[in-house]
mmCIF file of C-alpha atoms in Angstrom:
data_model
loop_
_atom_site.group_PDB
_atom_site.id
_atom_site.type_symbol
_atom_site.label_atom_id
_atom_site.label_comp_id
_atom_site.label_asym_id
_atom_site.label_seq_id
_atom_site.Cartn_x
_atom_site.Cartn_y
_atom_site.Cartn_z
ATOM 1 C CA UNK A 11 -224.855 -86.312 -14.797
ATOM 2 C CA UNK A 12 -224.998 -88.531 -11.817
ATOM 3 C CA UNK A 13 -223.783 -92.419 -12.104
ATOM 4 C CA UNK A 14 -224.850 -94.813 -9.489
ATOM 5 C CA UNK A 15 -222.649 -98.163 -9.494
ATOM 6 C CA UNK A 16 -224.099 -101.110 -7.033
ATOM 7 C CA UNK A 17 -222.075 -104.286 -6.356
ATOM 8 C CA UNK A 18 -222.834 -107.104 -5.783
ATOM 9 C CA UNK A 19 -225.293 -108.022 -8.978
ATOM 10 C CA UNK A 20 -226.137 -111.454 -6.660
ATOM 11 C CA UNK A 21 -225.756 -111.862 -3.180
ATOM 12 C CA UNK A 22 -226.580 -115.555 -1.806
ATOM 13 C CA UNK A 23 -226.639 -115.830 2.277
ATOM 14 C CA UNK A 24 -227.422 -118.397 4.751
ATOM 15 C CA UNK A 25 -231.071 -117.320 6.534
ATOM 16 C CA UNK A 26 -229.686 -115.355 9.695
ATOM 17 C CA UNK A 27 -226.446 -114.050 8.521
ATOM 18 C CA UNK A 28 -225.789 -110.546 7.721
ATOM 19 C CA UNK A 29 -225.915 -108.857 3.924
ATOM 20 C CA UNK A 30 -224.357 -105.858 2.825
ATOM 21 C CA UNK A 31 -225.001 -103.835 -0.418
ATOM 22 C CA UNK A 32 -222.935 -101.333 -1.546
ATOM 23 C CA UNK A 33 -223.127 -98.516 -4.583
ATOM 24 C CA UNK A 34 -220.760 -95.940 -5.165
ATOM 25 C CA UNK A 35 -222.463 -92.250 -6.689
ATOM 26 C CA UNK A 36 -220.552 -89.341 -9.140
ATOM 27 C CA UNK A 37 -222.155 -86.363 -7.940
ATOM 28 C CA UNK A 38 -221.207 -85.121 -5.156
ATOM 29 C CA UNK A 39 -224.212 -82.589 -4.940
ATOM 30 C CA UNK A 40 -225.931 -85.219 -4.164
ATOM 31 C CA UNK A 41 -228.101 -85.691 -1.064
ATOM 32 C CA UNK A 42 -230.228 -87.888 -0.415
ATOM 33 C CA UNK A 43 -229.945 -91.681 -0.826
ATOM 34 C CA UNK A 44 -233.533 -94.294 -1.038
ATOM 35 C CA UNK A 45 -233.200 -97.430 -1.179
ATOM 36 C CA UNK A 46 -235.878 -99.784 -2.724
ATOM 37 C CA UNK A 47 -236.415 -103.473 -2.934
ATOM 38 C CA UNK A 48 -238.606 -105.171 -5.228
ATOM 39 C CA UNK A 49 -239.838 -108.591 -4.963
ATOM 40 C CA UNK A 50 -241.256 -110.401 -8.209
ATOM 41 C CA UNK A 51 -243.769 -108.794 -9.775
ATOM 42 C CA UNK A 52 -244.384 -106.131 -7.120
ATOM 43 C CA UNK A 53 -243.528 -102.464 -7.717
ATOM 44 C CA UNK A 54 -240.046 -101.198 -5.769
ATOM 45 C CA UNK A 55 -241.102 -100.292 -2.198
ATOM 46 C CA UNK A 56 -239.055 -97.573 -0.257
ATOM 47 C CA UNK A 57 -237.131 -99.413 2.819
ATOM 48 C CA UNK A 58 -234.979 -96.813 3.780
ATOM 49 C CA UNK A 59 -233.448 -93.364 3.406
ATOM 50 C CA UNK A 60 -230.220 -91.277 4.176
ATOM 51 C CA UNK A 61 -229.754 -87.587 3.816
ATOM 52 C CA UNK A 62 -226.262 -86.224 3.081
ATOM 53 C CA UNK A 63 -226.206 -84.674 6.366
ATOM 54 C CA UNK A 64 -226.353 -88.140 8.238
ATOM 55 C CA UNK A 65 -223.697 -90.870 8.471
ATOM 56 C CA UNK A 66 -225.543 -93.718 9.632
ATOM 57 C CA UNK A 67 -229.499 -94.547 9.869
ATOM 58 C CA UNK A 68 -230.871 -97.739 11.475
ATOM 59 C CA UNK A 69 -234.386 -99.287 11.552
ATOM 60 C CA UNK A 70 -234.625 -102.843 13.455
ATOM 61 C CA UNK A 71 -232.961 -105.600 10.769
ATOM 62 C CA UNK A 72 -231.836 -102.798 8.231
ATOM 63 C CA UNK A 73 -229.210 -99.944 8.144
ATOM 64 C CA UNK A 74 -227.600 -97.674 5.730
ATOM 65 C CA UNK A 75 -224.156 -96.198 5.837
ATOM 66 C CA UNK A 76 -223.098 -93.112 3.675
ATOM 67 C CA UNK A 77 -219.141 -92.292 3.346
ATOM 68 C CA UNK A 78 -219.912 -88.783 1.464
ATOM 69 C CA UNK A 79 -216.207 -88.134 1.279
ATOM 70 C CA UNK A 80 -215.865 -91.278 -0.752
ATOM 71 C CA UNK A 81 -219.352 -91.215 -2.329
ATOM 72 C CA UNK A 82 -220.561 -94.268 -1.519
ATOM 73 C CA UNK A 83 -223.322 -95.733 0.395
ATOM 74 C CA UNK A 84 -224.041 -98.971 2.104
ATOM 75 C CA UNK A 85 -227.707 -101.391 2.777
ATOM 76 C CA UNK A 86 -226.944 -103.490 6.021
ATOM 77 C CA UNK A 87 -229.174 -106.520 6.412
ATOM 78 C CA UNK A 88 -228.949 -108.588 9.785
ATOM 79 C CA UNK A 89 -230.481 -111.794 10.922
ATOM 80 C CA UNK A 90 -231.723 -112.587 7.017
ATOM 81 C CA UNK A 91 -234.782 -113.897 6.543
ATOM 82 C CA UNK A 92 -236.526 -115.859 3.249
ATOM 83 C CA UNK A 93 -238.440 -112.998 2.837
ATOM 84 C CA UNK A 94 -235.883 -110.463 2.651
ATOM 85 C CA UNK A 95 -234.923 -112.553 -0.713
ATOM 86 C CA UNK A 96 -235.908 -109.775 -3.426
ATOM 87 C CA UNK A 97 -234.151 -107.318 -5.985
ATOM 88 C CA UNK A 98 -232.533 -104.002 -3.519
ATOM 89 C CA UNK A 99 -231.836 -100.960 -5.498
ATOM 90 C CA UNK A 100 -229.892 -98.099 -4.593
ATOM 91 C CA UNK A 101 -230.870 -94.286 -5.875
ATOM 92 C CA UNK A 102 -229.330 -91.336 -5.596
ATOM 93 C CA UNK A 103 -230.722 -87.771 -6.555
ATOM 94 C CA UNK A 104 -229.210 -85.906 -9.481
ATOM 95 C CA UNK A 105 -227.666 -82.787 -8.314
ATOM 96 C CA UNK A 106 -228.147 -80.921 -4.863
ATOM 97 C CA UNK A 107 -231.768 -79.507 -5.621
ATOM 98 C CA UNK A 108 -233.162 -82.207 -8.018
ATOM 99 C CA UNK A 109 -235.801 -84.383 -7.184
ATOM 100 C CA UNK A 110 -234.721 -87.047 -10.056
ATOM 101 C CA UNK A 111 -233.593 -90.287 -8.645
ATOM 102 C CA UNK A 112 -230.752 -92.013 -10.541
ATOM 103 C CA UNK A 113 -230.941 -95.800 -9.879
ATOM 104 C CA UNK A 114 -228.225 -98.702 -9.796
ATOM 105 C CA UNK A 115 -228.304 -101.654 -11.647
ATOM 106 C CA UNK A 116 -229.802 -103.735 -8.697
ATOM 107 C CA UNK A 117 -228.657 -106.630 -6.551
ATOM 108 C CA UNK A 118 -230.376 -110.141 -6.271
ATOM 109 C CA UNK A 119 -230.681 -111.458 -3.056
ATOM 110 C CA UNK A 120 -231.169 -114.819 -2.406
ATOM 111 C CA UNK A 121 -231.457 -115.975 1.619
ATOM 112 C CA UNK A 122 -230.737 -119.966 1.680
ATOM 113 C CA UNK A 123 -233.223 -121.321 4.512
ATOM 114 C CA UNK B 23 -247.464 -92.134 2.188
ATOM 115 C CA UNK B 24 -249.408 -91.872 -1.103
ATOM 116 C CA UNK B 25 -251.869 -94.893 -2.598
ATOM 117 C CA UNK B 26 -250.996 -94.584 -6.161
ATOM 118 C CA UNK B 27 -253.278 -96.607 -8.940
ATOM 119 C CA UNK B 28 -251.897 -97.359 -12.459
ATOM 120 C CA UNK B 29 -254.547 -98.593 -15.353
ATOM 121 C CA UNK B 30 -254.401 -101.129 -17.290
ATOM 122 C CA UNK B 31 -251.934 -103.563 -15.445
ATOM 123 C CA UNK B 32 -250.991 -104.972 -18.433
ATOM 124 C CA UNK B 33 -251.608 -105.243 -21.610
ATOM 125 C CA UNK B 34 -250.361 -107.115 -25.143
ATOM 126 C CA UNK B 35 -250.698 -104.295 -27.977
ATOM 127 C CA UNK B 36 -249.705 -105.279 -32.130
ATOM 128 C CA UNK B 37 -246.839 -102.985 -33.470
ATOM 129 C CA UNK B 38 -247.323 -100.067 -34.652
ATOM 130 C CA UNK B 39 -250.266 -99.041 -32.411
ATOM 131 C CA UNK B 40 -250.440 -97.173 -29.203
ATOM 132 C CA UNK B 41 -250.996 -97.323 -24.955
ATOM 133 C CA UNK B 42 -252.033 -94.851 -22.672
ATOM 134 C CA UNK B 43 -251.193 -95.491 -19.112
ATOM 135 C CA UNK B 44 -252.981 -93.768 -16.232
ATOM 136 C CA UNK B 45 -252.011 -92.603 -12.940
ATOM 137 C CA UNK B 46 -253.742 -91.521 -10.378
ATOM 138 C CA UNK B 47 -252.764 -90.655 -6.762
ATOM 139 C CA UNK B 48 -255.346 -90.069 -3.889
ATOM 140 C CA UNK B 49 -253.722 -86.804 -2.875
ATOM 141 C CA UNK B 50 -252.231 -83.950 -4.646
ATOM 142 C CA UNK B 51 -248.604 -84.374 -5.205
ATOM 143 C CA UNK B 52 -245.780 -81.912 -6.934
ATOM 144 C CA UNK B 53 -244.377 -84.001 -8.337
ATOM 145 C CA UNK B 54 -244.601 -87.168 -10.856
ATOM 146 C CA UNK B 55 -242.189 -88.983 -12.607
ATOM 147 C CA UNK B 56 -242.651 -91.993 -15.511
ATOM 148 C CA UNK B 57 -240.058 -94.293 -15.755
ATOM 149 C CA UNK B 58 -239.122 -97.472 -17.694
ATOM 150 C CA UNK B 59 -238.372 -100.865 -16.101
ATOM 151 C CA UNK B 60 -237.047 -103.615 -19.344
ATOM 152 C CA UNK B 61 -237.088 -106.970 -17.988
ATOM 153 C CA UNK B 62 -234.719 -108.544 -15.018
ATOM 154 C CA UNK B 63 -232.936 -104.507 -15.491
ATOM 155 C CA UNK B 64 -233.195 -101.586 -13.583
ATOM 156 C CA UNK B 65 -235.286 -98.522 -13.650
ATOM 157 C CA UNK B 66 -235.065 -95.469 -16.303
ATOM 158 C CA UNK B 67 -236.475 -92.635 -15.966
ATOM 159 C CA UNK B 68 -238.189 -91.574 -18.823
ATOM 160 C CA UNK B 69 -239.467 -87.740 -17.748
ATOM 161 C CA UNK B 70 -240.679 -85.732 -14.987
ATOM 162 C CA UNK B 71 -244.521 -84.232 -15.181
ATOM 163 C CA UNK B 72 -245.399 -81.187 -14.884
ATOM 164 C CA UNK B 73 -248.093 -80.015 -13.825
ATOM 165 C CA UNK B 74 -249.826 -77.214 -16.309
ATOM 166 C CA UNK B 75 -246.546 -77.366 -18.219
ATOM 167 C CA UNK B 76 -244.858 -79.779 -21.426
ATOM 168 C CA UNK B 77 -243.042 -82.524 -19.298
ATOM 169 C CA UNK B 78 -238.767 -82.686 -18.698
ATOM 170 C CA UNK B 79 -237.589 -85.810 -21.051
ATOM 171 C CA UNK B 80 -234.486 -87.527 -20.196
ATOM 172 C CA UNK B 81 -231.884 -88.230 -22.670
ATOM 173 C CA UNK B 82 -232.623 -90.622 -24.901
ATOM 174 C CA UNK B 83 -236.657 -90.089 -24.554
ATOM 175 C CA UNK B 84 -238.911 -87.886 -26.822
ATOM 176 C CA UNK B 85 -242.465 -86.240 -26.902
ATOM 177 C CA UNK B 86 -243.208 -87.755 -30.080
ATOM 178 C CA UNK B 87 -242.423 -91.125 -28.543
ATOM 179 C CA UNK B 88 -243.823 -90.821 -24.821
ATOM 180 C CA UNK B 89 -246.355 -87.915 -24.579
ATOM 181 C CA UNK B 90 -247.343 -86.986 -21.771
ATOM 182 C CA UNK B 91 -250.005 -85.135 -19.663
ATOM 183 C CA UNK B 92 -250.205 -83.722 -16.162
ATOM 184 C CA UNK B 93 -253.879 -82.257 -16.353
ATOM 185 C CA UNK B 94 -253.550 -81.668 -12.346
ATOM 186 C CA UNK B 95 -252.015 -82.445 -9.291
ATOM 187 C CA UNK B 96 -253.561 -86.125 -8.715
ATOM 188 C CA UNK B 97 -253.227 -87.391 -12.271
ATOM 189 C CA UNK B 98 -250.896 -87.968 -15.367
ATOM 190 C CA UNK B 99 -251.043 -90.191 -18.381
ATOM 191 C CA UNK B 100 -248.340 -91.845 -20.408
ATOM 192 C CA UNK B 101 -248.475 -92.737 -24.439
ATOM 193 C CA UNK B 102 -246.370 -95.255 -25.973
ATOM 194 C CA UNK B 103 -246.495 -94.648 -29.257
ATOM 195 C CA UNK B 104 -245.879 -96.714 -32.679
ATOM 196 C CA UNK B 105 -244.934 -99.234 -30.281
ATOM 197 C CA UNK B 106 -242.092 -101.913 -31.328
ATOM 198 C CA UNK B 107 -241.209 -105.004 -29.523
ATOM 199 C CA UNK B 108 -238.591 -103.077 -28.198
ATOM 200 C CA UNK B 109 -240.837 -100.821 -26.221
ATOM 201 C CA UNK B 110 -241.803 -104.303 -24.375
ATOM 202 C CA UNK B 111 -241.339 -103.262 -20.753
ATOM 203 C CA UNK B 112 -242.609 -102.531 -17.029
ATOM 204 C CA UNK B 113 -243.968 -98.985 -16.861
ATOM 205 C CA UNK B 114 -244.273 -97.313 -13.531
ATOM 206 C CA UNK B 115 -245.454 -93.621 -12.563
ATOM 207 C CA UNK B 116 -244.188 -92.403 -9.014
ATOM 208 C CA UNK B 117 -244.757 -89.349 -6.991
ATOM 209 C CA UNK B 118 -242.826 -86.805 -4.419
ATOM 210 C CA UNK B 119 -244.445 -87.093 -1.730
ATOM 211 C CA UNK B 120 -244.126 -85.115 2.041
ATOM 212 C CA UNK B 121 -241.577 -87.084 3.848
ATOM 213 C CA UNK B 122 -242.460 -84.948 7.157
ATOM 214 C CA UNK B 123 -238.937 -83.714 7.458
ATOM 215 C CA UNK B 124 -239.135 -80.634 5.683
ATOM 216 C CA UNK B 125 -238.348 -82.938 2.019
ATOM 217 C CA UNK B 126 -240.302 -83.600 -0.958
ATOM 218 C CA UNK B 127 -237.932 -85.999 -2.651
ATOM 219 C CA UNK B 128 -239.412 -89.162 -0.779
ATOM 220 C CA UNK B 129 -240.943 -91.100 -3.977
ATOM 221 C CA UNK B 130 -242.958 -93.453 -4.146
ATOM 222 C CA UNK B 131 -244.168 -95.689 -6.356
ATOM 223 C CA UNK B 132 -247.271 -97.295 -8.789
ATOM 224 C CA UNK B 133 -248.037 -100.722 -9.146
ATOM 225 C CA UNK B 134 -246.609 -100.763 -12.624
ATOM 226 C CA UNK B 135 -247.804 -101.377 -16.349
ATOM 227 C CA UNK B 136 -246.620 -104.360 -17.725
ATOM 228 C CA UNK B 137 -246.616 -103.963 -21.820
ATOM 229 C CA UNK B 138 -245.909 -106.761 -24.220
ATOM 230 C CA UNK B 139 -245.548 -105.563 -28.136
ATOM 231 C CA UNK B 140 -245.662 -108.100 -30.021
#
């Protein structure tokens, strides 16, 4: 079955500098690629997608990356904020035609005002 | 995207007794998934629900541990039963929902049950 790694487990910037989160996925079926972030308490809220026929998708601050020769995919974060500080996970579907979502193990992110 | 409702919130149950979480979406969805959250980790699915049909249980889950209904296409409920302090956990339901690119596999997700076993 599918295994999603995501590194780093914490992440600590300075508010305004970039962050990037990276996971690495088994299947290569695979295709398509959420990625959540939770704050405390809160349930995980969808931020952004990519679909395995896409290298690159951008929305203002955030952007993803996906290398599906190497099978892995990237979370870019510019100009931090405080409130970007949260939990990001990185999914990955199980198989070409599933709709199960296999999850990392999470990263902490901490932006230092 | 969908506005999905979870009941109770949380709750603090004695061993050996049992929950039943609800979830409840305001449109009709495909599909819904239940999965298991065990504190500062990440998320586990536990199964997929089906509606009219017995629910798909990962590895490592059971029926006779996490029943499981789907009566119909807005609604599912999860049991924990003979609950153990190990069963001490965030539970969240989430649902497929119509990303308006041709996909279903957009999920999103409930508010969460937070259970404490003690």
């Amino acid at each position: 079955g599918e295994n999603v790694e995501q590194h780093p487990s914490t992440l600590s910037v300075q508010e305004g500098d970039s962050a990037v989160i990276k996971c690495t996925y088994s299947d290569s079926a695979s295709n398509y690629f959420p990625w959540y972030k939770q704050e405390l308490g809160k349930r995980p809220q969808l931020i952004i997608d990519i679909r395995s026929n896409v290298g690159e998708k951008k929305d203002q601050r955030i952007a993803v990356t996906l290398n599906k020769t190497a099978k892995h995919f990237s979370l870019h974060i510019t100009e931090t904020q405080p409130e970007d500080s949260a939990v990001y996970f990185c999914a990955a579907t199980q198989g070409e035609y599933g709709n199960k979502l296999v999850f990392g193990a999470g990263t902490i992110l901490r932006v230092k005002s | 995207s969908a506005v999905i409702s979870q009941k109770p919130s949380r709750d603090i149950c004695q061993r050996g007794t049992s929950l039943t979480i609800q979830c409840q979406v305001d449109s009709q969805v495909t599909m819904m998934f239940w999965y298991r959250q065990q504190p500062g980790q990440s998320l586990t699915l536990i199964a997929t629900a089906n509606q009219g049909s017995e629910a798909t249980y990962e590895s490592g889950f059971v029926i006779d541990k996490f029943p499981i209904s789907r009566p119909n296409l807005t609604f599912s409920t999860l049991t924990v039963s003979n609950m153990s302090p190990e069963d001490s956990s965030i539970y969240l339901c989430s649902v497929d929902f119509w990303a308006g690119d041709g996909h279903t596999d957009t999920q999103y997700f409930g508010p969460g049950t937070r259970l404490t076993v003690l």
